[in-house]
CSV table of N, CA and C in Angstrom, one decimal:
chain,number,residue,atom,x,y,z
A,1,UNK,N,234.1,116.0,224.2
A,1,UNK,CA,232.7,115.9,224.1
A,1,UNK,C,232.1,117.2,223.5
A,2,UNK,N,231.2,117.1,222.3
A,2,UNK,CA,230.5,118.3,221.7
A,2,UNK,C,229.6,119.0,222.9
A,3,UNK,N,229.7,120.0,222.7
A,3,UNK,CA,228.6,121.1,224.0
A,3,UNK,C,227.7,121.0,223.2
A,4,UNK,N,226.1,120.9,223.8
A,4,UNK,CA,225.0,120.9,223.1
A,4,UNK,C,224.7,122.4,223.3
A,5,UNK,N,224.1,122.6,222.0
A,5,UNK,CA,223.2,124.2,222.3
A,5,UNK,C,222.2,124.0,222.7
A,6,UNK,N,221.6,124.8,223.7
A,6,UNK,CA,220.4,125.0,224.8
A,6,UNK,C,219.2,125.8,223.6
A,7,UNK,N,218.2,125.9,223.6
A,7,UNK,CA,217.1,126.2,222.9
A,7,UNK,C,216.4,125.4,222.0
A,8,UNK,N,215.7,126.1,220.8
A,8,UNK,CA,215.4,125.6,219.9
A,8,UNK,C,215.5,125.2,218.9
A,9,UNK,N,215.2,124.4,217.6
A,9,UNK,CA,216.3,124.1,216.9
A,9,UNK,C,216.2,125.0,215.7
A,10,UNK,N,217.3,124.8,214.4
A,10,UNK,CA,216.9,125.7,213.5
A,10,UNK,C,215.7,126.1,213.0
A,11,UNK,N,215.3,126.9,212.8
A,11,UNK,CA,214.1,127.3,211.7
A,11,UNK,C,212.6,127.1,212.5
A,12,UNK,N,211.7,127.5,211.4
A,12,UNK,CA,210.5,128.0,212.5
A,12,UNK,C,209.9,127.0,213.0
A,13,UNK,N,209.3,127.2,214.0
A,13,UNK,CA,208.0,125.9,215.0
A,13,UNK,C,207.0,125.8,213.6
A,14,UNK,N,206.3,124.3,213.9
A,14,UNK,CA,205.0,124.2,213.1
A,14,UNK,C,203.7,125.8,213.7
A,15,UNK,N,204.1,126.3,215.4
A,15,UNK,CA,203.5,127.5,215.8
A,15,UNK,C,203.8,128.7,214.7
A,16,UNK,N,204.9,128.8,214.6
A,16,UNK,CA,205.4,130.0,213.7
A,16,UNK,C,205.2,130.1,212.1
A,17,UNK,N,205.4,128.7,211.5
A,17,UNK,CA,204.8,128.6,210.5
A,17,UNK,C,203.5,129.0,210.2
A,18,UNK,N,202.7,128.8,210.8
A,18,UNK,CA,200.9,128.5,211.1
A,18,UNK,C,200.6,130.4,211.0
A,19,UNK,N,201.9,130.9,212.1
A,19,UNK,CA,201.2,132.6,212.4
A,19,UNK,C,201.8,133.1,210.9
A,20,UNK,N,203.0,132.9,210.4
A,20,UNK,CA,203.6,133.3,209.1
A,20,UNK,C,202.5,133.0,208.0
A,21,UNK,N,201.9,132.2,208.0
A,21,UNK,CA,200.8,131.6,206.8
A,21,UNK,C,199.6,132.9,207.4
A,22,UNK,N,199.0,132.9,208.1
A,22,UNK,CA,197.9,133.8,208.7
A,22,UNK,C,198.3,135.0,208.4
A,23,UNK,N,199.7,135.4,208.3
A,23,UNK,CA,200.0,136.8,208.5
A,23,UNK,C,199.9,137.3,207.1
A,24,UNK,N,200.7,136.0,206.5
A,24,UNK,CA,200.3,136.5,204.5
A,24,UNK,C,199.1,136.5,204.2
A,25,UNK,N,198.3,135.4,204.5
A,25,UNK,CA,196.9,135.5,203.8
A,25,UNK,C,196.3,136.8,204.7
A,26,UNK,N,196.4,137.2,205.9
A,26,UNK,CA,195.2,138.3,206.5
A,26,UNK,C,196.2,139.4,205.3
A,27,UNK,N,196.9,139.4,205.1
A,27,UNK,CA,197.7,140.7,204.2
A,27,UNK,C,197.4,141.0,202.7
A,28,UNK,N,197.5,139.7,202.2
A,28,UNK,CA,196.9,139.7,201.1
A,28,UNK,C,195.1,139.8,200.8
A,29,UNK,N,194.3,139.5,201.6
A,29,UNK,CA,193.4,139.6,201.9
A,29,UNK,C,193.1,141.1,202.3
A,30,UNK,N,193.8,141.5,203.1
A,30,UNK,CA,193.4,143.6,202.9
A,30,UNK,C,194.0,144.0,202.0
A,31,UNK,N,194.8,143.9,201.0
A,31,UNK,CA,195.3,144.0,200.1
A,31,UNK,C,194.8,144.2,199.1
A,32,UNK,N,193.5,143.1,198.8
A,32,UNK,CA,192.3,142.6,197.5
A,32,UNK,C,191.1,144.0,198.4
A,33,UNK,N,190.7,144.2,199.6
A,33,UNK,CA,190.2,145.0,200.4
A,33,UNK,C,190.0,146.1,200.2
A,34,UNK,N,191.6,146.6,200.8
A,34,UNK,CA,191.4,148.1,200.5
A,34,UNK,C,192.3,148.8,199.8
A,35,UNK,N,193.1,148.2,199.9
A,35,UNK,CA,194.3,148.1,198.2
A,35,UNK,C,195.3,148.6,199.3
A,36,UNK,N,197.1,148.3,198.4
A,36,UNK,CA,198.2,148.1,198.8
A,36,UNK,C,198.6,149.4,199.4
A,37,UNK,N,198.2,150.8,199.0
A,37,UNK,CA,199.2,151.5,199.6
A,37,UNK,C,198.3,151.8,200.8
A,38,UNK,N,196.6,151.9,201.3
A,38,UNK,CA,195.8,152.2,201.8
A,38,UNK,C,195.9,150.7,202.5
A,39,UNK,N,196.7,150.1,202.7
A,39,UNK,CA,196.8,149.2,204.1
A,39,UNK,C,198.2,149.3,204.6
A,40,UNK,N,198.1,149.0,206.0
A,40,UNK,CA,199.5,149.4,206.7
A,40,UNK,C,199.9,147.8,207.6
A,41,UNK,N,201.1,148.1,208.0
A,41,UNK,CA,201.7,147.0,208.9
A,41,UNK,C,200.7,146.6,210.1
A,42,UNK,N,200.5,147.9,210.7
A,42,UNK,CA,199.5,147.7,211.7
A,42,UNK,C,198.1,146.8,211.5
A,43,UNK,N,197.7,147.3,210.3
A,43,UNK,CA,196.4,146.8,210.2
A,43,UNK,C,196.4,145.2,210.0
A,44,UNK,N,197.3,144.8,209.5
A,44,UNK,CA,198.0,143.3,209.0
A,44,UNK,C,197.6,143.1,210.6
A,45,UNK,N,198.4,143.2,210.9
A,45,UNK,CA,199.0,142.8,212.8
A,45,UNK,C,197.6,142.6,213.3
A,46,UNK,N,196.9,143.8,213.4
A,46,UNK,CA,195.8,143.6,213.9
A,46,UNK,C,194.7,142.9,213.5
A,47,UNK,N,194.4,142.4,212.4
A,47,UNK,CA,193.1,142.0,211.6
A,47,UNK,C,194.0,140.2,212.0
A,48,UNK,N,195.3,140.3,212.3
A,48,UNK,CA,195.7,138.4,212.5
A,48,UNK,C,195.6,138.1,214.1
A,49,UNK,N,196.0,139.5,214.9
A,49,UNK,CA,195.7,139.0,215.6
A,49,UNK,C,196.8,138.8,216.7
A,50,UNK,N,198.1,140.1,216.0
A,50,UNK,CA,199.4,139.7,216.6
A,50,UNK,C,199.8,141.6,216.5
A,51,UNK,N,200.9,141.6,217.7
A,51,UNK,CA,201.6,142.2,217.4
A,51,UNK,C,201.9,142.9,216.0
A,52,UNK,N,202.1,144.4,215.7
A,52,UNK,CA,203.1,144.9,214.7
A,52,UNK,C,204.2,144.8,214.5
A,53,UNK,N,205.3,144.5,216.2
A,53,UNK,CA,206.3,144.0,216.0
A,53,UNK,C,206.5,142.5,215.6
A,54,UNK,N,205.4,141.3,215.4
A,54,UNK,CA,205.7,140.2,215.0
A,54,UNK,C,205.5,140.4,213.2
A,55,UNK,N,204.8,141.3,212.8
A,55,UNK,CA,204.4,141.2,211.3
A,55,UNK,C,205.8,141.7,211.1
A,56,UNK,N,206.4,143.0,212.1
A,56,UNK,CA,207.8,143.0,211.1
A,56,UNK,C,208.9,142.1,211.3
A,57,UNK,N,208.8,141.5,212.1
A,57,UNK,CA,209.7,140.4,212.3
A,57,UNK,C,209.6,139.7,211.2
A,58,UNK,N,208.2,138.7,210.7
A,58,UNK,CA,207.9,137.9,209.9
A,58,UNK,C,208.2,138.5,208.2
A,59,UNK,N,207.9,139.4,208.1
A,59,UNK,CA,207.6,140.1,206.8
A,59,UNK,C,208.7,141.5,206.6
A,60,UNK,N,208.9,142.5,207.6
A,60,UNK,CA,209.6,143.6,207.4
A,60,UNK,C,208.8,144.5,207.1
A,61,UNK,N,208.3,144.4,205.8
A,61,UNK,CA,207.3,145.3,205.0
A,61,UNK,C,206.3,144.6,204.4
A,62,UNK,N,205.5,145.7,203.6
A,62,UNK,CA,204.8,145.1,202.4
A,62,UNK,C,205.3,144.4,201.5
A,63,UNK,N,206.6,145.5,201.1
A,63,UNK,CA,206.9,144.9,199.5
A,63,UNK,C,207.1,143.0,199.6
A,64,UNK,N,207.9,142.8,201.2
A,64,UNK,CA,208.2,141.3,201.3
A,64,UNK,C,206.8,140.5,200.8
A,65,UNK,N,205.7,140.8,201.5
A,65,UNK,CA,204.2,139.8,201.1
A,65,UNK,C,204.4,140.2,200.1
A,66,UNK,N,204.7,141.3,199.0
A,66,UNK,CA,204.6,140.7,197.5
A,66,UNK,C,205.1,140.2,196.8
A,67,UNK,N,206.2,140.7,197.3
A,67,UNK,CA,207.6,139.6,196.9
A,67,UNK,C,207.5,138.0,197.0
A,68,UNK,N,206.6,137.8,198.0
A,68,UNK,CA,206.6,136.3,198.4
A,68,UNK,C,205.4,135.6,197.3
A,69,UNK,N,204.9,137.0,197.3
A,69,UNK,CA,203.2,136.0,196.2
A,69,UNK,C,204.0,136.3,194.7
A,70,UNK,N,204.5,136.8,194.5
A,70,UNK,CA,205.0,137.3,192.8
A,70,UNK,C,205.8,135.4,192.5
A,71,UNK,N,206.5,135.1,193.8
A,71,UNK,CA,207.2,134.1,193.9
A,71,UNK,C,206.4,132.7,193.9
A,72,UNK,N,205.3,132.2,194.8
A,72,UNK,CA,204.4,131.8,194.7
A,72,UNK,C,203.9,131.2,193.5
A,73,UNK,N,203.8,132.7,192.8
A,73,UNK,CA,202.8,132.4,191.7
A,73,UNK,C,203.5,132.0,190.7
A,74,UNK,N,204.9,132.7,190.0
A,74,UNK,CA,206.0,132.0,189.5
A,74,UNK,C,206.1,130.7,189.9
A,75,UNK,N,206.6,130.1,190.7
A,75,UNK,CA,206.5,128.8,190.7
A,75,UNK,C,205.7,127.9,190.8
A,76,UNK,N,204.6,128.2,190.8
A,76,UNK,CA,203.4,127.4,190.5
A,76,UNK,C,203.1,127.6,188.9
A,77,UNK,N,203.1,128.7,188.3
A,77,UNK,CA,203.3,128.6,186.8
A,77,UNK,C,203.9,128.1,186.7
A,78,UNK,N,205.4,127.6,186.7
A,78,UNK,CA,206.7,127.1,186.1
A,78,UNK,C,206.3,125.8,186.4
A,79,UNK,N,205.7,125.2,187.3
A,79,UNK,CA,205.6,123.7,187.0
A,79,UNK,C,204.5,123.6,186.3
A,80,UNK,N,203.9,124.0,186.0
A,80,UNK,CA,202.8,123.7,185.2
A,80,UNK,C,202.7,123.6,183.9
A,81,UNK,N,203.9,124.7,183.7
A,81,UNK,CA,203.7,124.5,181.8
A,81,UNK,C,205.5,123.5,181.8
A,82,UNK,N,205.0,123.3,180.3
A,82,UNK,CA,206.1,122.8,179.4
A,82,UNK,C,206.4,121.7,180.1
A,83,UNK,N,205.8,120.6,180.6
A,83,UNK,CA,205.9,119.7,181.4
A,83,UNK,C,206.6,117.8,180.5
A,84,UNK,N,205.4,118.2,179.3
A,84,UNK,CA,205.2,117.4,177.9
A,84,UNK,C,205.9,118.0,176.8
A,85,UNK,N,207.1,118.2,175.6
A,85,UNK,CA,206.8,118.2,174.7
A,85,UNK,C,205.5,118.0,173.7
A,86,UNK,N,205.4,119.1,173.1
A,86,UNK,CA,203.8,118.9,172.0
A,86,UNK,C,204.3,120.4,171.5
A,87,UNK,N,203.7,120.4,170.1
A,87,UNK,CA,203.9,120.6,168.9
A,87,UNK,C,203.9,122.4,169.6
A,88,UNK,N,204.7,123.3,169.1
A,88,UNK,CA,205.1,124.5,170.1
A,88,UNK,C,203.7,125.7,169.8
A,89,UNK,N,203.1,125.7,169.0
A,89,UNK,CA,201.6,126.4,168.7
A,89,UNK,C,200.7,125.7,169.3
A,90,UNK,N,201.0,124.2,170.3
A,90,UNK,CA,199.6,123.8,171.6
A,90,UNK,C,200.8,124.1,172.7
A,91,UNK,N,201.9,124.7,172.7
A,91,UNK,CA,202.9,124.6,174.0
A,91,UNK,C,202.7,126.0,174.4
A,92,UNK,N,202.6,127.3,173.5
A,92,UNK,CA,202.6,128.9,173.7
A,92,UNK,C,201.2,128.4,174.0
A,93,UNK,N,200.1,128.3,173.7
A,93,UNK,CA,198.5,128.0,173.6
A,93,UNK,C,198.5,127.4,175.5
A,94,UNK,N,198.9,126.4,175.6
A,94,UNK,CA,198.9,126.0,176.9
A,94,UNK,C,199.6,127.2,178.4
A,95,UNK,N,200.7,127.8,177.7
A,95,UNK,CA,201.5,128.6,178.7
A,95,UNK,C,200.7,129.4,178.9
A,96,UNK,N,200.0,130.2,177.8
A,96,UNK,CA,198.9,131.2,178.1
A,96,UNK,C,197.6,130.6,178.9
A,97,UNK,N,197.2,129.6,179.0
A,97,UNK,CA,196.3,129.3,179.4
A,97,UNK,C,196.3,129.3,180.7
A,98,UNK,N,197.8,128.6,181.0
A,98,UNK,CA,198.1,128.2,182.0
A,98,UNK,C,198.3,129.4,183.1
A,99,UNK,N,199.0,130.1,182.5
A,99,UNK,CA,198.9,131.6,183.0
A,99,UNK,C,197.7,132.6,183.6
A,100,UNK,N,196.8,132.3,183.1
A,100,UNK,CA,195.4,133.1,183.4
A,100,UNK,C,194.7,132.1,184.3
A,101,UNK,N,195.4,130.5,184.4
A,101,UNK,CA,194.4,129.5,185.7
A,101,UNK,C,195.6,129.7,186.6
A,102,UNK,N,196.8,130.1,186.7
A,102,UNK,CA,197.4,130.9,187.9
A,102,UNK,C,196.8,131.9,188.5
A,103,UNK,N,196.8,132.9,187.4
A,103,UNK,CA,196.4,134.6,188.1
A,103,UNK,C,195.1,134.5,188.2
A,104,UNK,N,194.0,134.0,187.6
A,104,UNK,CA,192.4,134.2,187.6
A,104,UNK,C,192.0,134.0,188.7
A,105,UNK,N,192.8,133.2,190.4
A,105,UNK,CA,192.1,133.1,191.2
A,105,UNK,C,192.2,134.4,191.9
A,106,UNK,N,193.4,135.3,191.4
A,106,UNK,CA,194.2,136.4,191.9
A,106,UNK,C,193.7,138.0,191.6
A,107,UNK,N,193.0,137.7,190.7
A,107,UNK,CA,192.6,138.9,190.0
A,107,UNK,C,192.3,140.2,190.7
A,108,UNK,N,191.5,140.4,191.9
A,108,UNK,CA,191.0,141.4,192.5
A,108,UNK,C,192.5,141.6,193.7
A,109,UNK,N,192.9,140.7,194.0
A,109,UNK,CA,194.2,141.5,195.3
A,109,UNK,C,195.3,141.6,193.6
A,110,UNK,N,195.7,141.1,192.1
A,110,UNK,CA,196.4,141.6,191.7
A,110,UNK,C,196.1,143.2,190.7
A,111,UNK,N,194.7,143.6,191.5
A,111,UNK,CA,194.2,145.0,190.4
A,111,UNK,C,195.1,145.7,192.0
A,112,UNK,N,194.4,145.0,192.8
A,112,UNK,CA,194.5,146.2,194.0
A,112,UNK,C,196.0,146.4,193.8
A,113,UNK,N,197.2,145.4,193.6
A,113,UNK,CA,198.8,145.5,193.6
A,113,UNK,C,199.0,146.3,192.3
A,114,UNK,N,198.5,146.9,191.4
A,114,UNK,CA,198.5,147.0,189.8
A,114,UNK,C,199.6,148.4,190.2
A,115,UNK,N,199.6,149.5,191.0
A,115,UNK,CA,200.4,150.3,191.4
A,115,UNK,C,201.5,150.0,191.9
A,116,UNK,N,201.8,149.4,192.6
A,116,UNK,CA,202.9,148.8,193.0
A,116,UNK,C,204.0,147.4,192.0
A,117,UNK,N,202.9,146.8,191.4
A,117,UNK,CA,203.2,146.4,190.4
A,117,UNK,C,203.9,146.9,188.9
A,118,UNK,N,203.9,148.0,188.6
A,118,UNK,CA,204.5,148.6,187.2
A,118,UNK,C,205.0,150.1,188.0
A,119,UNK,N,205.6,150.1,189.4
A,119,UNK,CA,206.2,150.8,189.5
A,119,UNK,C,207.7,150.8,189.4
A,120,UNK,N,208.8,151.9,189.2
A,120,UNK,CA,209.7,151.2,188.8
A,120,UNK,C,211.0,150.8,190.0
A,121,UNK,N,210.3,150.5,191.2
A,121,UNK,CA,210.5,151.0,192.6
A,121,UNK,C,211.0,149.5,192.8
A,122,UNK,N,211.5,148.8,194.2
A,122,UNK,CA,211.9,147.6,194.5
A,122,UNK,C,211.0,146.7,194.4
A,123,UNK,N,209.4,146.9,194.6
A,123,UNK,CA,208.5,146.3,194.7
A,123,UNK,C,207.8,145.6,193.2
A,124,UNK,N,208.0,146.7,192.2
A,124,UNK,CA,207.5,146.0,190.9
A,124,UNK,C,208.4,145.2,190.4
A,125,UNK,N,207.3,144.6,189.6
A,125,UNK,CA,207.8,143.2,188.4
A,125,UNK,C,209.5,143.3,188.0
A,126,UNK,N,209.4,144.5,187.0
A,126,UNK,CA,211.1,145.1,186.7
A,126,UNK,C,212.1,144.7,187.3
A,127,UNK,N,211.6,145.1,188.7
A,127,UNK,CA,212.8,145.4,189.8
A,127,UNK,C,214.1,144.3,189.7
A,128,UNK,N,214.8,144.0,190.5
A,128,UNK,CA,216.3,143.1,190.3
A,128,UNK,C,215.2,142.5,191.6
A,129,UNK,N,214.3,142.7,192.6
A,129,UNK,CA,214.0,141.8,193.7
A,129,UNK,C,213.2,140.9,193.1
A,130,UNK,N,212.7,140.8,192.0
A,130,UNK,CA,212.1,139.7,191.3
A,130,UNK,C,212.6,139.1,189.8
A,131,UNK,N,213.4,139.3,189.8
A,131,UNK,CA,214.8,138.8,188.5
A,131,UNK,C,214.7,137.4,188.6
A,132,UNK,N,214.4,136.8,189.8
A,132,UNK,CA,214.0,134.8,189.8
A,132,UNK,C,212.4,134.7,189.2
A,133,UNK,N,211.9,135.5,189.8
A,133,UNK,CA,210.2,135.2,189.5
A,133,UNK,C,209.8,135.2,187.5
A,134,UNK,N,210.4,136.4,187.7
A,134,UNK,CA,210.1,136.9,186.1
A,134,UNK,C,211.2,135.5,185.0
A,135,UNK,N,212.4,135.0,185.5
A,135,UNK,CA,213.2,134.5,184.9
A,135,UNK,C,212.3,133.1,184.8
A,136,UNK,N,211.3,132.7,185.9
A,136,UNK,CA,210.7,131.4,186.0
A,136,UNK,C,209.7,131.2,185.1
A,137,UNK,N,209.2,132.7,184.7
A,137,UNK,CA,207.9,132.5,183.8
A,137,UNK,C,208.7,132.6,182.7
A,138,UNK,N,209.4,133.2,182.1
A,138,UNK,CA,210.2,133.4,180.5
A,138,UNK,C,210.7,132.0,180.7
A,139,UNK,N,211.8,131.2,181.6
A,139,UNK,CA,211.8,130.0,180.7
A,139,UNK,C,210.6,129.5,180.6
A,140,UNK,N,209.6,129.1,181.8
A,140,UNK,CA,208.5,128.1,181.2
A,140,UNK,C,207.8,128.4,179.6
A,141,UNK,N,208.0,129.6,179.3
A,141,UNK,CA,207.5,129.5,178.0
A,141,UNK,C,208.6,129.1,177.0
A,142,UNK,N,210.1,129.8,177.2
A,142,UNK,CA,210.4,128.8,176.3
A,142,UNK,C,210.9,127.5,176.3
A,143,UNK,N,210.6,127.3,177.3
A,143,UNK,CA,210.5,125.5,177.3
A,143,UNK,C,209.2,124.7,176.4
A,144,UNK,N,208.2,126.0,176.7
A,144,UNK,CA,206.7,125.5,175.4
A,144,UNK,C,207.4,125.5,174.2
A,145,UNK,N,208.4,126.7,173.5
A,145,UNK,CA,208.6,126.7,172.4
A,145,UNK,C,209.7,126.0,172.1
A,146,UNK,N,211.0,126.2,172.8
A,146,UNK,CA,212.2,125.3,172.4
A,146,UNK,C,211.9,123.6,172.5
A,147,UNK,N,211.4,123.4,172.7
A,147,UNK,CA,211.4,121.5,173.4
A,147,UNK,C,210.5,121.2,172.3
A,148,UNK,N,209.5,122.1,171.5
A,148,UNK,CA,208.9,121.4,170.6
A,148,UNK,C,209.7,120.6,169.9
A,149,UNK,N,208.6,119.2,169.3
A,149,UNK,CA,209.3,118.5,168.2
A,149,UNK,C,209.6,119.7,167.0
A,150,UNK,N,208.8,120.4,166.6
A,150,UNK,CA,208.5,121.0,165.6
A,150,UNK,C,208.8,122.4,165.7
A,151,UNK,N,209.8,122.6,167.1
A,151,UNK,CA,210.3,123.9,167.0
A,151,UNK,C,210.9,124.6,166.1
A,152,UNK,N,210.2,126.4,165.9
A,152,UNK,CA,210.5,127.0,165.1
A,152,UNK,C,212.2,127.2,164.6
A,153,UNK,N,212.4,127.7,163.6
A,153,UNK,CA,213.8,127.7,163.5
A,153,UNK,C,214.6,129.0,164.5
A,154,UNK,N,215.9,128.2,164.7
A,154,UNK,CA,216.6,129.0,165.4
A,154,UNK,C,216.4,130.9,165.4
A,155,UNK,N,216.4,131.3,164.8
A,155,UNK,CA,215.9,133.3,164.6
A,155,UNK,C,214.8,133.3,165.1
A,156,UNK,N,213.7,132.3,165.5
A,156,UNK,CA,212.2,132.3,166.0
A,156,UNK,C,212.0,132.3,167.3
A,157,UNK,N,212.7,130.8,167.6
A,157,UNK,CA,212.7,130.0,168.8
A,157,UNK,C,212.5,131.3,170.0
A,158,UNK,N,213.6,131.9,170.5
A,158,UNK,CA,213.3,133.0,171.8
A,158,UNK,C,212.7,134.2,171.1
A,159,UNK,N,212.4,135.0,170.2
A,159,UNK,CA,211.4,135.7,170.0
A,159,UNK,C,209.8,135.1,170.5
A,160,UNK,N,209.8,133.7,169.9
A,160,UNK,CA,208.3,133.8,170.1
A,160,UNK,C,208.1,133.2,171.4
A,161,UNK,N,209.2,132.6,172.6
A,161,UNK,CA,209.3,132.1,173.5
A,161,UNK,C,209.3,133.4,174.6
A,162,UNK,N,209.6,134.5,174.1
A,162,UNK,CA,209.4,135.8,175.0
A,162,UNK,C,208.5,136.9,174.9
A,163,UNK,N,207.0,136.2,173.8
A,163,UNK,CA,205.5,137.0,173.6
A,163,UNK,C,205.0,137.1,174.9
């Protein structure tokens, strides 16, 4: 007869989920506040409402909440564009658009990350810890440009799929 394991089962409670959600948004929220390097673990913890030992449990660090929104937001671009074939000058036209009704709600917590952001540290864009994020927005665009009917010729195609 299999031995049952005593506890809980894999992966987090709908409780733990709930404090994980709270813990990103109060973070990103002092974040837009008082900007990234001028907030600490502690203050996260405290403004949610938990422990500092649960923020590092949940998170570790900062760089993690950005890592998670860089991600976020990558994949919410990536579904959004190149969804339809259409003519690849309304497909680049849409990716950009689409791009700024991603970030535009983001704008003031992505000024306050702008340091951490184009640094060349684990935390920024560059880094190898966001090598999925960044790879999800370069295909979505060239999926605007390769998929066109009327895609440019081959020497074009990933140049202008990587503006």
């Amino acid at each position: 007869m299999a031995e049952r394991k005593a506890g809980r089962p894999p992966g987090r409670s709908a409780k733990g989920r709930a404090r994980e959600a709270a813990l990103y948004e109060t973070a990103l929220r002092l974040f837009a506040e008082q900007g990234y390097e001028a907030t600490t673990l502690r203050q996260i913890a405290q403004a949610a409402g938990v422990s500092a030992g649960l923020m590092y449990r949940y998170f570790g660090g900062k760089q993690a909440v950005v890592l998670r929104l860089y991600t976020e937001l990558s994949t919410t671009y990536s579904a959004r564009v190149g969804a339809v074939p259409q003519p690849w000058a309304a497909g680049v036209a849409e990716a950009l658009a689409e791009s700024l009704a991603v970030l535009g709600p983001h704008r003031s917590l992505l000024q306050s990350l702008m340091g951490v952001l184009v640094s060349p540290g684990e935390g920024g864009i560059f880094s190898e810890a966001t090598r999925d994020a960044r790879r999800r927005v370069m295909d979505a665009f060239e999926r605007a440009v390769c998929t066109a009917p009327d895609a440019p010729g081959t020497g074009l195609r990933l140049p202008l799929a990587r503006l």
